Amino acid sequence: MRRQSYLRRLVSLGLAVWLAGALVACSNDSSASPAPTPSAAAFFLLVVDIDGPPVDIQINGKSAGSAVCYAARSGPDPTFAPSNTQPLPWSVVVLRHGGRVLATFQEDGVNGPRTVFVRANGVTEASYGANPGPAPAASCAA
Amino acid sequence: MQHHLSRLLLACAAGLLSASTLLVNPPAAAASCTPPARGAGYAWMGVSETMSGARAVYSEIKTYDPFVGGSGFSYAWVMLPGSGSNQWAQIGSYKSAAGRTTTAQFMQQSFAYAIQYDWPAKTVGSVHSYSVGRDPATHVFQAYVDGSSVKSITLDWTPNGAQIYSEITPLSNQLMGEASNHETFGNNQIMNASAQWQTFAGQVSTPTTSFGSNGSAISFGTWDLCK
């Protein structure tokens, strides 16, 4: 008798869980969430110059590379990874090519790979695989 | 009795499983084009129109099931962008490693990240209308699917045009469409500051060695050449 009552409760619980799942599946709206972050692999920094000016990248005070916008190239975006000579943490400085500082970011590697987006209207930093927003402008920013 | 109840429990579990699976992974045809390792980065194929005071964008987008690997996404969308950094509102057909969804993203400078809303994906091959609009009086953005509002949100910026694109990251994911089955964006329209719909104008992205496109701003196709 006790076992039957236990099983009945189990069935009720199962039905409740199924109903909750079905309700979520049928719901028109959904819960908000941050745009998904892809798997947190070992840290690296991708610099994506979408439609910004040509930039130079400094890591911990040393020149690390440069990037130009999509309209001016077809090659891959530059990627930077820690090494024995360039261990984390990093102070990353994005400069207009040969000019002033546009942005500075601190990277400790804790949040997985990251991306720096260089746009005509500013420089931002986000998780690797993040949505950078609008498609590139037809020409690079001066 | 016990046997009967066990079967009932199993049925409940199966029901739950199928309900949660439907959320992100409805039945879909297999993607037929797997790109080579083209590296990190982003690619877009589509059209932009700059218009001060643009109030809405509209497109009828075919649902496609692209190849998506372990990270990033493939996304076919309509968007209202702003002129500043981190200003956009978009909705469309989306696929990540978690599966296909109908997805909207909203962003403004004060957000730490784009806020994303997901709904069950549409059937592969079916065409659905997607739209994002903004009421200049209330600053409320509304995202629509097939004419029904699915989300509204207040943002602090003003659109300066509209965009309609296929997008991927990284480049090892498949841009929506393949050579024999294009992703299509039809009846593309933009609503001007006087709240009048007009046909979309602008230059569709030029084909590259990796991605194809055809048509005009009003109706165009995109696809991945998978090379």
mmCIF file of C-alpha atoms in Angstrom, chain A:
data_model
loop_
_atom_site.group_PDB
_atom_site.id
_atom_site.type_symbol
_atom_site.label_atom_id
_atom_site.label_comp_id
_atom_site.label_asym_id
_atom_site.label_seq_id
_atom_site.Cartn_x
_atom_site.Cartn_y
_atom_site.Cartn_z
ATOM 1 C CA MET A 1 0.000 0.000 0.000
ATOM 2 C CA ARG A 2 2.798 2.349 1.014
ATOM 3 C CA ARG A 3 4.723 1.463 -2.175
ATOM 4 C CA GLN A 4 1.655 2.223 -4.294
ATOM 5 C CA SER A 5 1.305 5.646 -2.652
ATOM 6 C CA TYR A 6 5.006 6.296 -3.250
ATOM 7 C CA LEU A 7 4.705 5.344 -6.897
ATOM 8 C CA ARG A 8 1.623 7.517 -7.271
ATOM 9 C CA ARG A 9 3.596 10.480 -5.929
ATOM 10 C CA LEU A 10 6.410 9.687 -8.322
ATOM 11 C CA VAL A 11 3.975 9.669 -11.240
ATOM 12 C CA SER A 12 2.517 13.008 -10.112
ATOM 13 C CA LEU A 13 5.988 14.476 -9.901
ATOM 14 C CA GLY A 14 6.875 13.125 -13.349
ATOM 15 C CA LEU A 15 3.706 14.583 -14.823
ATOM 16 C CA ALA A 16 4.416 17.958 -13.204
ATOM 17 C CA VAL A 17 7.942 18.040 -14.617
ATOM 18 C CA TRP A 18 6.669 17.021 -18.067
ATOM 19 C CA LEU A 19 3.968 19.702 -17.936
ATOM 20 C CA ALA A 20 6.532 22.357 -16.972
ATOM 21 C CA GLY A 21 8.750 21.295 -19.882
ATOM 22 C CA ALA A 22 5.854 21.328 -22.297
ATOM 23 C CA LEU A 23 4.770 24.777 -21.110
ATOM 24 C CA VAL A 24 8.254 26.151 -21.636
ATOM 25 C CA ALA A 25 8.376 24.583 -25.092
ATOM 26 C CA CYS A 26 5.033 26.072 -26.052
ATOM 27 C CA SER A 27 5.705 29.515 -24.594
ATOM 28 C CA ASN A 28 5.801 32.335 -27.128
ATOM 29 C CA ASP A 29 8.338 34.320 -25.173
ATOM 30 C CA SER A 30 11.600 33.129 -23.747
ATOM 31 C CA SER A 31 13.901 34.112 -20.966
ATOM 32 C CA ALA A 32 16.604 36.635 -21.666
ATOM 33 C CA SER A 33 20.182 35.565 -21.581
ATOM 34 C CA PRO A 34 23.526 36.991 -22.499
ATOM 35 C CA ALA A 35 24.521 36.216 -26.061
ATOM 36 C CA PRO A 36 26.151 32.794 -25.793
ATOM 37 C CA THR A 37 29.804 32.446 -25.039
ATOM 38 C CA PRO A 38 31.467 29.608 -26.904
ATOM 39 C CA SER A 39 33.517 27.064 -25.028
ATOM 40 C CA ALA A 40 36.109 28.618 -22.766
ATOM 41 C CA ALA A 41 39.232 27.161 -24.263
ATOM 42 C CA ALA A 42 42.754 28.305 -23.464
ATOM 43 C CA PHE A 43 43.098 32.045 -23.565
ATOM 44 C CA PHE A 44 43.904 33.903 -26.765
ATOM 45 C CA LEU A 45 43.023 37.347 -28.015
ATOM 46 C CA LEU A 46 41.479 37.857 -31.443
ATOM 47 C CA VAL A 47 41.629 41.380 -32.862
ATOM 48 C CA VAL A 48 38.893 42.013 -35.420
ATOM 49 C CA ASP A 49 39.149 45.327 -37.230
ATOM 50 C CA ILE A 50 35.700 45.402 -38.813
ATOM 51 C CA ASP A 51 35.479 48.932 -40.192
ATOM 52 C CA GLY A 52 37.780 50.920 -37.949
ATOM 53 C CA PRO A 53 41.036 52.683 -38.731
ATOM 54 C CA PRO A 54 44.279 50.710 -39.067
ATOM 55 C CA VAL A 55 45.505 49.889 -35.556
ATOM 56 C CA ASP A 56 48.634 48.761 -33.770
ATOM 57 C CA ILE A 57 48.442 46.375 -30.816
ATOM 58 C CA GLN A 58 50.747 46.595 -27.810
ATOM 59 C CA ILE A 59 50.872 43.904 -25.131
ATOM 60 C CA ASN A 60 52.579 44.769 -21.857
ATOM 61 C CA GLY A 61 54.283 47.705 -23.488
ATOM 62 C CA LYS A 62 55.681 45.785 -26.459
ATOM 63 C CA SER A 63 54.527 45.995 -30.051
ATOM 64 C CA ALA A 64 52.594 42.781 -30.819
ATOM 65 C CA GLY A 65 51.071 43.352 -34.240
ATOM 66 C CA SER A 66 48.640 45.378 -36.295
ATOM 67 C CA ALA A 67 45.250 45.082 -37.955
ATOM 68 C CA VAL A 68 43.399 46.703 -40.851
ATOM 69 C CA CYS A 69 39.684 46.664 -41.584
ATOM 70 C CA TYR A 70 37.763 44.104 -43.664
ATOM 71 C CA ALA A 71 37.391 46.367 -46.683
ATOM 72 C CA ALA A 72 41.171 46.654 -46.962
ATOM 73 C CA ARG A 73 42.166 43.001 -46.701
ATOM 74 C CA SER A 74 41.091 39.407 -47.140
ATOM 75 C CA GLY A 75 43.488 37.691 -44.757
ATOM 76 C CA PRO A 76 42.752 36.302 -41.303
ATOM 77 C CA ASP A 77 42.279 38.405 -38.194
ATOM 78 C CA PRO A 78 45.395 38.547 -35.984
ATOM 79 C CA THR A 79 45.376 36.319 -32.925
ATOM 80 C CA PHE A 80 47.643 36.656 -29.902
ATOM 81 C CA ALA A 81 48.370 33.905 -27.377
ATOM 82 C CA PRO A 82 50.355 33.896 -24.130
ATOM 83 C CA SER A 83 53.879 32.537 -24.277
ATOM 84 C CA ASN A 84 56.901 32.187 -22.046
ATOM 85 C CA THR A 85 58.075 35.584 -23.158
ATOM 86 C CA GLN A 86 54.603 37.092 -23.028
ATOM 87 C CA PRO A 87 52.772 35.531 -20.036
ATOM 88 C CA LEU A 88 49.451 36.688 -18.617
ATOM 89 C CA PRO A 89 48.261 39.047 -17.259
ATOM 90 C CA TRP A 90 48.285 41.404 -20.200
ATOM 91 C CA SER A 91 47.764 45.096 -20.546
ATOM 92 C CA VAL A 92 46.540 45.432 -24.130
ATOM 93 C CA VAL A 93 46.714 48.825 -25.795
ATOM 94 C CA VAL A 94 44.987 49.510 -29.123
ATOM 95 C CA LEU A 95 46.471 52.511 -30.921
ATOM 96 C CA ARG A 96 45.484 54.175 -34.147
ATOM 97 C CA HIS A 97 48.308 53.155 -36.494
ATOM 98 C CA GLY A 98 51.239 55.378 -35.623
ATOM 99 C CA GLY A 99 49.026 57.530 -33.412
ATOM 100 C CA ARG A 100 47.021 57.915 -30.252
ATOM 101 C CA VAL A 101 45.641 55.322 -27.859
ATOM 102 C CA LEU A 102 42.093 54.238 -28.743
ATOM 103 C CA ALA A 103 41.497 51.756 -25.919
ATOM 104 C CA THR A 104 43.213 49.769 -23.175
ATOM 105 C CA PHE A 105 42.086 46.385 -21.821
ATOM 106 C CA GLN A 106 43.352 44.141 -19.024
ATOM 107 C CA GLU A 107 43.404 40.421 -19.790
ATOM 108 C CA ASP A 108 43.965 37.799 -17.110
ATOM 109 C CA GLY A 109 42.754 34.782 -19.093
ATOM 110 C CA VAL A 110 40.183 33.820 -16.471
ATOM 111 C CA ASN A 111 37.207 34.238 -18.802
ATOM 112 C CA GLY A 112 38.592 32.260 -21.729
ATOM 113 C CA PRO A 113 39.447 33.645 -25.154
ATOM 114 C CA ARG A 114 38.475 37.242 -25.871
ATOM 115 C CA THR A 115 37.932 39.447 -28.901
ATOM 116 C CA VAL A 116 38.728 43.116 -29.483
ATOM 117 C CA PHE A 117 36.394 44.706 -32.044
ATOM 118 C CA VAL A 118 37.723 47.782 -33.842
ATOM 119 C CA ARG A 119 34.823 49.714 -35.347
ATOM 120 C CA ALA A 120 34.451 53.088 -36.991
ATOM 121 C CA ASN A 121 32.635 54.275 -33.879
ATOM 122 C CA GLY A 122 34.881 52.796 -31.198
ATOM 123 C CA VAL A 123 36.868 49.877 -29.852
ATOM 124 C CA THR A 124 35.187 47.278 -27.623
ATOM 125 C CA GLU A 125 36.203 44.005 -25.991
ATOM 126 C CA ALA A 126 33.995 40.921 -25.621
ATOM 127 C CA SER A 127 34.048 37.156 -25.271
ATOM 128 C CA TYR A 128 35.351 35.124 -28.206
ATOM 129 C CA GLY A 129 32.520 34.451 -30.648
ATOM 130 C CA ALA A 130 30.427 37.401 -29.448
ATOM 131 C CA ASN A 131 28.174 39.241 -31.849
ATOM 132 C CA PRO A 132 29.961 42.408 -32.991
ATOM 133 C CA GLY A 133 26.738 44.082 -34.123
ATOM 134 C CA PRO A 134 26.219 45.703 -37.526
ATOM 135 C CA ALA A 135 27.898 44.424 -40.670
ATOM 136 C CA PRO A 136 31.007 46.334 -41.763
ATOM 137 C CA ALA A 137 30.750 49.713 -43.405
ATOM 138 C CA ALA A 138 31.784 49.742 -47.058
ATOM 139 C CA SER A 139 35.060 51.506 -46.281
ATOM 140 C CA CYS A 140 37.532 51.668 -43.412
ATOM 141 C CA ALA A 141 37.409 54.608 -41.029
ATOM 142 C CA ALA A 142 40.166 57.117 -41.707
#
